[in-house]
Short mmCIF file of C-alpha atoms in Angstrom, two decimals:
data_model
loop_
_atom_site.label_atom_id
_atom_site.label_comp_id
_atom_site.label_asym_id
_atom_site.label_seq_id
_atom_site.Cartn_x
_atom_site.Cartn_y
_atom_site.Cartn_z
CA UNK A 1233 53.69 -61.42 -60.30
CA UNK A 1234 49.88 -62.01 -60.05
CA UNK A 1235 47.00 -60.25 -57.93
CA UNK A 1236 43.60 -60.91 -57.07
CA UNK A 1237 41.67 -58.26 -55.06
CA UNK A 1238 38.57 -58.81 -53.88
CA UNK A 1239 37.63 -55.53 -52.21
CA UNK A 1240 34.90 -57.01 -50.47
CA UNK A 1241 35.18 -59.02 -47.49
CA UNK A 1242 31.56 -58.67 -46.45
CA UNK A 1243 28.69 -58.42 -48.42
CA UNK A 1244 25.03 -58.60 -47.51
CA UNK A 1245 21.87 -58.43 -49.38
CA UNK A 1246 18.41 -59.14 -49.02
CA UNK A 1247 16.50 -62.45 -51.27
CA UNK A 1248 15.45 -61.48 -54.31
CA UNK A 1249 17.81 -59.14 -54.56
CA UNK A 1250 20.98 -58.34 -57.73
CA UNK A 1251 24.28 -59.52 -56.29
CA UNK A 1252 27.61 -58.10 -57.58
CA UNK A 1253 30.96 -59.47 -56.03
CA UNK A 1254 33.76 -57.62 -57.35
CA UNK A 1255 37.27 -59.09 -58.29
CA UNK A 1256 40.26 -57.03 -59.94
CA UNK A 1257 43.26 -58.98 -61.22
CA UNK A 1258 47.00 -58.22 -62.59
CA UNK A 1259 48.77 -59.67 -64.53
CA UNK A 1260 51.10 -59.40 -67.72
CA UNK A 1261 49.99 -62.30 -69.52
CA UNK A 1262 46.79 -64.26 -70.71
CA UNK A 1263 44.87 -65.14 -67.53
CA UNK A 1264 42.48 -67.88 -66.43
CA UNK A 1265 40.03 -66.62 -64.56
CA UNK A 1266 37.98 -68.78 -62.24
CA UNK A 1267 35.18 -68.35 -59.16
CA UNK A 1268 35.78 -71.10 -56.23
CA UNK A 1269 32.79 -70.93 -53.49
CA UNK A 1270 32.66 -72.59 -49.85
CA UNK A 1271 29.60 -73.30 -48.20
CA UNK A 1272 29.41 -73.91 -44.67
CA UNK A 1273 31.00 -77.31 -43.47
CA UNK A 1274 31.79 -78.13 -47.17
CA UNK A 1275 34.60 -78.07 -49.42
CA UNK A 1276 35.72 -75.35 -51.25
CA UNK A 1277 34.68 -76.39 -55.17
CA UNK A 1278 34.62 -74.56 -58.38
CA UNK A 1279 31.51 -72.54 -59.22
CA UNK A 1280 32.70 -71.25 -62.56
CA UNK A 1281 35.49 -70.53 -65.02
CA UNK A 1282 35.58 -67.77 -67.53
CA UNK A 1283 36.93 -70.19 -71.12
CA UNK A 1284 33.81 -71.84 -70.27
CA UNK A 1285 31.01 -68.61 -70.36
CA UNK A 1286 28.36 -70.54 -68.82
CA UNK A 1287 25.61 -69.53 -65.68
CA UNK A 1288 26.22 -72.09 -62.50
CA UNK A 1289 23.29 -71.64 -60.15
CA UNK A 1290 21.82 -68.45 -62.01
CA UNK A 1291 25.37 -67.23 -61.60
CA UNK A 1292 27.49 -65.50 -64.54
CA UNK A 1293 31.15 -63.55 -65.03
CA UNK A 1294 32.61 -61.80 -67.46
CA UNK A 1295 36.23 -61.04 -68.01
CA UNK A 1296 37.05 -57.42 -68.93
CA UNK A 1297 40.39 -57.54 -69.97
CA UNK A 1298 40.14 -53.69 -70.36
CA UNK A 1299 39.59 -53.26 -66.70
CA UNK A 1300 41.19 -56.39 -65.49
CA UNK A 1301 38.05 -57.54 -63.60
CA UNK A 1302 36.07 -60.94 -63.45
CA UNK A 1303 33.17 -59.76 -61.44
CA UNK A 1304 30.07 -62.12 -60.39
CA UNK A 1305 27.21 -61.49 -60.68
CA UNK A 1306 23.31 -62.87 -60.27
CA UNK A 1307 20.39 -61.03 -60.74
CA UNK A 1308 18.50 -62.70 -57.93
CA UNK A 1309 20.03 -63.50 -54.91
CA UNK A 1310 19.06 -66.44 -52.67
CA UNK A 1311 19.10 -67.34 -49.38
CA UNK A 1312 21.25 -70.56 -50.05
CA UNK A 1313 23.59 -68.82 -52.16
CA UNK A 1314 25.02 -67.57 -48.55
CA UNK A 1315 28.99 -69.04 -48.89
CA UNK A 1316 32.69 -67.62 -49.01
CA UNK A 1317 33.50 -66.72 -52.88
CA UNK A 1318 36.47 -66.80 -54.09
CA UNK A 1319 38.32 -65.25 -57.18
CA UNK A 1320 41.47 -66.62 -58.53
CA UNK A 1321 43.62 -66.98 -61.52
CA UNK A 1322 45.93 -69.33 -63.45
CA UNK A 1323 48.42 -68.66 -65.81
CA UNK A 1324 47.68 -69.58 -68.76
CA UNK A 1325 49.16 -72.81 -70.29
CA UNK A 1326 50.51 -73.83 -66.85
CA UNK A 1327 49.03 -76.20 -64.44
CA UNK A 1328 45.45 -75.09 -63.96
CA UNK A 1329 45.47 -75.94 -59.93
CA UNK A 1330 47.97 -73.38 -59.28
CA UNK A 1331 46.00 -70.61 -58.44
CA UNK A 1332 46.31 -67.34 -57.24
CA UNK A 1333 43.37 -66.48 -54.75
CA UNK A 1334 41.52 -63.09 -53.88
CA UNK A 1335 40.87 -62.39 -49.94
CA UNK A 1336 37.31 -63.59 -50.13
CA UNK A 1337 34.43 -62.09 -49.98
CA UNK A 1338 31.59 -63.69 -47.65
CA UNK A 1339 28.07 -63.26 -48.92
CA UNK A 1340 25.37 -63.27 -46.80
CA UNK A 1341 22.06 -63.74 -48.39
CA UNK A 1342 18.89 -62.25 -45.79
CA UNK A 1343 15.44 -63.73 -45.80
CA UNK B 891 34.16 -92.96 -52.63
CA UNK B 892 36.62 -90.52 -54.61
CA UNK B 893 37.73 -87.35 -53.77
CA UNK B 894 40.64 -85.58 -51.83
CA UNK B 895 40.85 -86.81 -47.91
CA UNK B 896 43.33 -84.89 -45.62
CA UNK B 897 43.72 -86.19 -42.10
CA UNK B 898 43.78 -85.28 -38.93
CA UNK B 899 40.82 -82.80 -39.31
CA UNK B 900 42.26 -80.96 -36.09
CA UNK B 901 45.88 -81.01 -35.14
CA UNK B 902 48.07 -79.58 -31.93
CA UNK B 903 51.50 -79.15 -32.03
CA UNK B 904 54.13 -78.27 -29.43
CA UNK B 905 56.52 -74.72 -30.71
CA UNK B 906 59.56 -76.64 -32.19
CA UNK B 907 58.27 -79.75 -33.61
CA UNK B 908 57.71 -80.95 -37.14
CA UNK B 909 54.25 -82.01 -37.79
CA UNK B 910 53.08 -83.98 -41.11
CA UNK B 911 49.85 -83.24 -42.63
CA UNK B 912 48.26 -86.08 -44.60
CA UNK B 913 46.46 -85.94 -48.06
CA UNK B 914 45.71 -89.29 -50.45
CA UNK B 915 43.51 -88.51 -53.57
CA UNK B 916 41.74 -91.59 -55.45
CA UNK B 917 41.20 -89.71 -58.64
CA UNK B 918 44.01 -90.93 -60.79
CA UNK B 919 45.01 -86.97 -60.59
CA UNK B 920 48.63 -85.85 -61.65
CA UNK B 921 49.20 -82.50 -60.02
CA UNK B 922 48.59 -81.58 -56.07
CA UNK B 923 48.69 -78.59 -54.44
CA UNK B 924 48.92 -77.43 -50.61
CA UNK B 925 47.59 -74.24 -49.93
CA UNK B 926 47.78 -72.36 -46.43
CA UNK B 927 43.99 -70.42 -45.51
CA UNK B 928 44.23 -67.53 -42.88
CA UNK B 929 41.63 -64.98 -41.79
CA UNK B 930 41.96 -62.30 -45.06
CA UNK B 931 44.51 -63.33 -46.59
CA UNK B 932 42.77 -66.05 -49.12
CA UNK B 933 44.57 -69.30 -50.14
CA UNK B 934 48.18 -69.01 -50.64
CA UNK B 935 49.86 -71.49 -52.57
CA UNK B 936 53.14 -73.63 -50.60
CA UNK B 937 53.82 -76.41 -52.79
CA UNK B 938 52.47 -78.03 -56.09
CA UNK B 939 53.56 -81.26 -58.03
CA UNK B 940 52.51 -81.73 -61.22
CA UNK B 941 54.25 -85.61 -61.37
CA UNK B 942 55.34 -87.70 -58.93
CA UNK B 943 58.94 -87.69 -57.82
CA UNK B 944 58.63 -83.79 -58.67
CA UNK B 945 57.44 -80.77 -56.94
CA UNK B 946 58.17 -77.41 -56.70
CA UNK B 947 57.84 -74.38 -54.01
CA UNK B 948 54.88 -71.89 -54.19
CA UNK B 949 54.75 -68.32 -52.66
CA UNK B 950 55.34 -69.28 -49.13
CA UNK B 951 57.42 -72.72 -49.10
CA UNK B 952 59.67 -71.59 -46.02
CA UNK B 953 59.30 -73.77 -43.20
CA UNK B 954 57.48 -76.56 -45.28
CA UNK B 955 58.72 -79.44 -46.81
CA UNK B 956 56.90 -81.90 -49.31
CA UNK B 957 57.55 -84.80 -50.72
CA UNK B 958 55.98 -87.51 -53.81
CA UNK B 959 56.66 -90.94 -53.88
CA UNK B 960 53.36 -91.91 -55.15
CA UNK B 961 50.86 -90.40 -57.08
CA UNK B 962 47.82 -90.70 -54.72
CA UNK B 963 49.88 -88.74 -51.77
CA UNK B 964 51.10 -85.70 -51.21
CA UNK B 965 52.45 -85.32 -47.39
CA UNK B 966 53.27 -81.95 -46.44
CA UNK B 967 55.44 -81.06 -43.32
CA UNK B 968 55.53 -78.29 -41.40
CA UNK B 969 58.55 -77.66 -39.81
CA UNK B 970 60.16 -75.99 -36.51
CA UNK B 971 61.26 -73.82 -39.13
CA UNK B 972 58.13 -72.21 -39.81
CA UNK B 973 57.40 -69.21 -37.23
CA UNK B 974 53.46 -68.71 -38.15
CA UNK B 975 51.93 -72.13 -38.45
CA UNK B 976 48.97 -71.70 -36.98
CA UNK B 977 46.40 -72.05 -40.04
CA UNK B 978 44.02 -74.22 -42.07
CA UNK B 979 45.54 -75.89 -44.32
CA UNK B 980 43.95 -77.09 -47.90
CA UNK B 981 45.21 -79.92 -50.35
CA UNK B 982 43.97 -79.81 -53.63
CA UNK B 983 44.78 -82.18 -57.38
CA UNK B 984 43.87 -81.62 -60.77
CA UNK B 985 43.33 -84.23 -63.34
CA UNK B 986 45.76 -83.19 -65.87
CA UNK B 987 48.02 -79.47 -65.25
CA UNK B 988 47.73 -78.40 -68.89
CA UNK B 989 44.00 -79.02 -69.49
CA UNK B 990 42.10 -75.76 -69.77
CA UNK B 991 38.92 -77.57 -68.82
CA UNK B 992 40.55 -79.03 -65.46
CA UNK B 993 39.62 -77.75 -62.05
CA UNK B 994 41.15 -78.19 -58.57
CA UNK B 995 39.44 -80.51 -56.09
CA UNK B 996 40.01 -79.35 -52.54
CA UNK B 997 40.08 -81.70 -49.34
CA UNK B 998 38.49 -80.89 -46.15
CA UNK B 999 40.73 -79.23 -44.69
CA UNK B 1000 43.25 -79.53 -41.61
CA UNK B 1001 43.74 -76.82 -38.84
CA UNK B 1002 46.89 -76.87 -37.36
CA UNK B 1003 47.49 -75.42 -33.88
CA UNK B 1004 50.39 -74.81 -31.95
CA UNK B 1005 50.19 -74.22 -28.15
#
């Protein structure tokens, strides 16, 4: 079966600066691997998705298939980038809403 | 306006009845999810449809039930049966299951208390 581990639940950093949030994944097959981010009081939507290789909001992740990780990361943080992220995965060729979630990891972006 | 709306926002239930949880999507979408949110644990996946008149049960379908008559709604039910409901729940759709370039939309959002 599929994991996602995000073995951050907190993580705080100051404006300005680099931002890592880390996620590990297994599974036996060919994974999709996607970030999903909640701001407060809005829905949780898709901030990127790995077949695509493109930078949402100065945000950018690559797949390691070596290590099994998808890790996000921006170079400059900001103080609106504050939100819940979430990693998850989808099995490739199968219905791309059925995902398999990480634990979180709440960033918290200080002035 | 489209999108995903779940309703109540905020629902109490008495230990030992079955509660339904609403969700209607207006994007012409063909697969729905529910997903159950608790402190840590992430999103965990209960049940998914991919066409109406079929679904199937995720990682933790005991004590739900489902059902989809019509493409737009997915009702989920949460039954006596279930001994943790307490939790925010999460409906999501996806335009089409086997499109790579698909995402899930997610609703707002019900929380689900039982006193």
């Amino acid at each position: 079966a599929q994991r996602v581990t995000q073995p951050e639940k907190l993580l705080s950093v100051f404006k300005g600066a680099p931002v890592e949030l880390k996620c590990n994944y297994s599974y036996s097959g060919s994974p999709e691997l996607f970030w999903y981010v909640q701001y407060s009081r809005q829905r949780l939507q898709l901030l990127l998705r790995h077949i695509s290789r493109e930078s949402i909001k100065g945000f950018t992740a690559d797949l390691n298939k070596g290590e099994t990780s998808f890790h996000l990361k921006k170079p400059f943080a900001q103080e609106e980038d504050s939100a819940m992220y979430y990693c998850a995965l989808s099995e490739w060729g199968t219905s791309y809403g059925k995902l398999t979630f990480g634990q979180g990891t709440i960033l918290t972006v200080h002035p | 306006d489209g999108g995903i709306t779940q309703s109540p926002k905020y629902l109490f239930r008495k230990e030992g009845q079955n509660v339904t949880l609403s969700c209607e999507q207006n994007l012409n979408h063909d697969a729905m999810y529910w997903y159950r949110q608790d402190p840590g644990q992430g999103l965990r996946l209960i049940y998914y449809s991919q066409i109406v008149n079929d679904f199937q049960k995720g990682d933790i379908a005991e004590g739900y039930s489902v059902s989809r008559e019509k493409k737009e709604s997915f009702p989920l039910t949460v039954t006596s049966a279930q001994k943790n409901p307490t939790a925010f729940y999460l409906c999501a759709s996806s335009i089409r299951p086997s499109n790579m370039n698909t995402e899930a939309f997610f609703g707002q959002g019900t929380r689900l208390t039982v006193v």
